[in-house]
mmCIF file of C-alpha atoms in Angstrom:
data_model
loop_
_atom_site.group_PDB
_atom_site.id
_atom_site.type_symbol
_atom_site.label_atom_id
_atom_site.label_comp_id
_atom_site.label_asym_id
_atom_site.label_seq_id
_atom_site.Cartn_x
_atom_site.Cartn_y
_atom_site.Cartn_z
ATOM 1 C CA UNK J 918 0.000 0.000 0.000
ATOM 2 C CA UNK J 919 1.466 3.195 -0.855
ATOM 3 C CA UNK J 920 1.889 5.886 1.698
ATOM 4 C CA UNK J 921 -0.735 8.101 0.212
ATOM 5 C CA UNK J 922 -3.429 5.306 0.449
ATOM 6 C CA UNK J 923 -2.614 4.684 4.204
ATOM 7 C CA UNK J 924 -3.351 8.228 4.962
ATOM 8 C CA UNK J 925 -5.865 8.471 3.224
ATOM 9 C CA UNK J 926 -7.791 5.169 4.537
ATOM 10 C CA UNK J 927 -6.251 6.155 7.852
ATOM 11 C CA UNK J 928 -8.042 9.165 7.668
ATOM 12 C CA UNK J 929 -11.049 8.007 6.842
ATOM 13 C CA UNK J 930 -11.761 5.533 9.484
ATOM 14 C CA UNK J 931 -10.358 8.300 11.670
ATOM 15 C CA UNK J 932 -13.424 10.560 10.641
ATOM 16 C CA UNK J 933 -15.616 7.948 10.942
ATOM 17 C CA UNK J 934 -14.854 6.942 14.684
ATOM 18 C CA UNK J 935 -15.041 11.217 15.291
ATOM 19 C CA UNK J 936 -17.914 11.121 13.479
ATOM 20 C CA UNK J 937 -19.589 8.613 15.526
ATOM 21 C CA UNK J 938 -18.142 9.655 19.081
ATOM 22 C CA UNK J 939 -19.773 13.461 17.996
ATOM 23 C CA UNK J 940 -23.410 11.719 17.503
ATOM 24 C CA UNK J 941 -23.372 11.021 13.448
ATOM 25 C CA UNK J 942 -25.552 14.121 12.884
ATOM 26 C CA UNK J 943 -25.161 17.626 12.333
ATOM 27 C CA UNK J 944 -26.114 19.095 15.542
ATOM 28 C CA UNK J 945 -28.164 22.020 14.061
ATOM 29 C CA UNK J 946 -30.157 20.257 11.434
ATOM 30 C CA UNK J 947 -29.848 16.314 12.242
ATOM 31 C CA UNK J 948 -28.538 15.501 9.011
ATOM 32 C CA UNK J 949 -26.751 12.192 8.936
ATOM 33 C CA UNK J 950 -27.017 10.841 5.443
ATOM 34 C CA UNK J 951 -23.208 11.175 4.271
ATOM 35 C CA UNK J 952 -20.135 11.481 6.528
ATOM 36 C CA UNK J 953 -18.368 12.941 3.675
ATOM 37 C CA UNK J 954 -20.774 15.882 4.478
ATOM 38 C CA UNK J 955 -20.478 16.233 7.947
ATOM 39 C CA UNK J 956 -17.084 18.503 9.092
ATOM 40 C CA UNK J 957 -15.628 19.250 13.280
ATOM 41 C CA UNK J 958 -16.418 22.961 13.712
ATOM 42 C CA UNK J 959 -14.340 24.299 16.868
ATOM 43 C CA UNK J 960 -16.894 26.359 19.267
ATOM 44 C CA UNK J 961 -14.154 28.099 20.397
ATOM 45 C CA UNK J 962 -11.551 29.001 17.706
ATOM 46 C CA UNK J 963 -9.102 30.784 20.411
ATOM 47 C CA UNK J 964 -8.738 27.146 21.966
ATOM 48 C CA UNK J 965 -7.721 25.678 19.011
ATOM 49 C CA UNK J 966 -4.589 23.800 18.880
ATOM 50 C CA UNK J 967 -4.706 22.368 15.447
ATOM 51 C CA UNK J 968 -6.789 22.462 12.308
ATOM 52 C CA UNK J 969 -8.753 18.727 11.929
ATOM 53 C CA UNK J 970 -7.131 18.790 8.402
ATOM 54 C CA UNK J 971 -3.612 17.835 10.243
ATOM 55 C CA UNK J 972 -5.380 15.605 12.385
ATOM 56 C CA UNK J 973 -2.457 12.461 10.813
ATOM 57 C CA UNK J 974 0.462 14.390 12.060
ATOM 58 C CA UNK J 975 -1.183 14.391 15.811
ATOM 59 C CA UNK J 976 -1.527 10.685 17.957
ATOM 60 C CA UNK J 977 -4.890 9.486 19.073
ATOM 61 C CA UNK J 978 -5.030 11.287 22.043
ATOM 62 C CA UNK J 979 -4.550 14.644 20.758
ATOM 63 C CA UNK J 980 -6.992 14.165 18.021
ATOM 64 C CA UNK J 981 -9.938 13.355 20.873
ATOM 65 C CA UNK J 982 -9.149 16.373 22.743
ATOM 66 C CA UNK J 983 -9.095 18.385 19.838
ATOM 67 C CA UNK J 984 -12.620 16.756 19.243
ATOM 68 C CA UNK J 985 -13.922 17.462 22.225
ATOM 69 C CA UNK J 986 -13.752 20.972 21.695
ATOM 70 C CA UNK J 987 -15.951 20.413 18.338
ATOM 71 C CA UNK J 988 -19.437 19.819 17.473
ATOM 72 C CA UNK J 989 -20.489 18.000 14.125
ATOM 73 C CA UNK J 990 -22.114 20.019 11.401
ATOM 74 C CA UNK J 991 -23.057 19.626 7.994
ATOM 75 C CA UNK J 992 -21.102 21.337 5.086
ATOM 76 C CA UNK J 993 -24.018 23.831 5.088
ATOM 77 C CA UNK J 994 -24.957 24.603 8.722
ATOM 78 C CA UNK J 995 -21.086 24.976 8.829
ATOM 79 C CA UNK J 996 -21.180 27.474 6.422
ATOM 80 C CA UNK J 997 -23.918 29.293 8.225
ATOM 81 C CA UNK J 998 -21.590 29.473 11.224
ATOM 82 C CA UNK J 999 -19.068 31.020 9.604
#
């Protein structure tokens, strides 16, 4: 397997087990048809310590902290937010 499909798998069953720890469903509008859809929104951007996008350079325990500090929204309530 080439290093660029072991991120990219790795990434996606990492997004998946966020996905279901954060409920599976956009927490404005329920949606929960495509995981591809649903994104981590930080409710507090000052308390950030990394973007989820560089979630594979962080270990497993970073990545649920970082988490925690997240809800799940859709691509368009996230939108919204911003």
């Amino acid at each position: 397997m080439s290093s660029y499909q072991y991120v990219k798998e790795w990434r996606h069953n990492t997004k998946q087990k966020l996905v279901e720890a954060l409920g599976s469903c956009c927490q404005i509008c329920t949606y929960n048809k495509c995981n591809r859809v649903l994104e981590l929104h930080h409710i507090d951007s000052d308390e950030k310590d990394f973007h989820m996008s560089q979630m594979n350079r962080q270990s497993w325990d970073k990545i649920k902290i970082e988490a925690s500090k997240c809800i799940l929204l859709c691509a368009n309530c996230h939108r919204e937010v911003h």
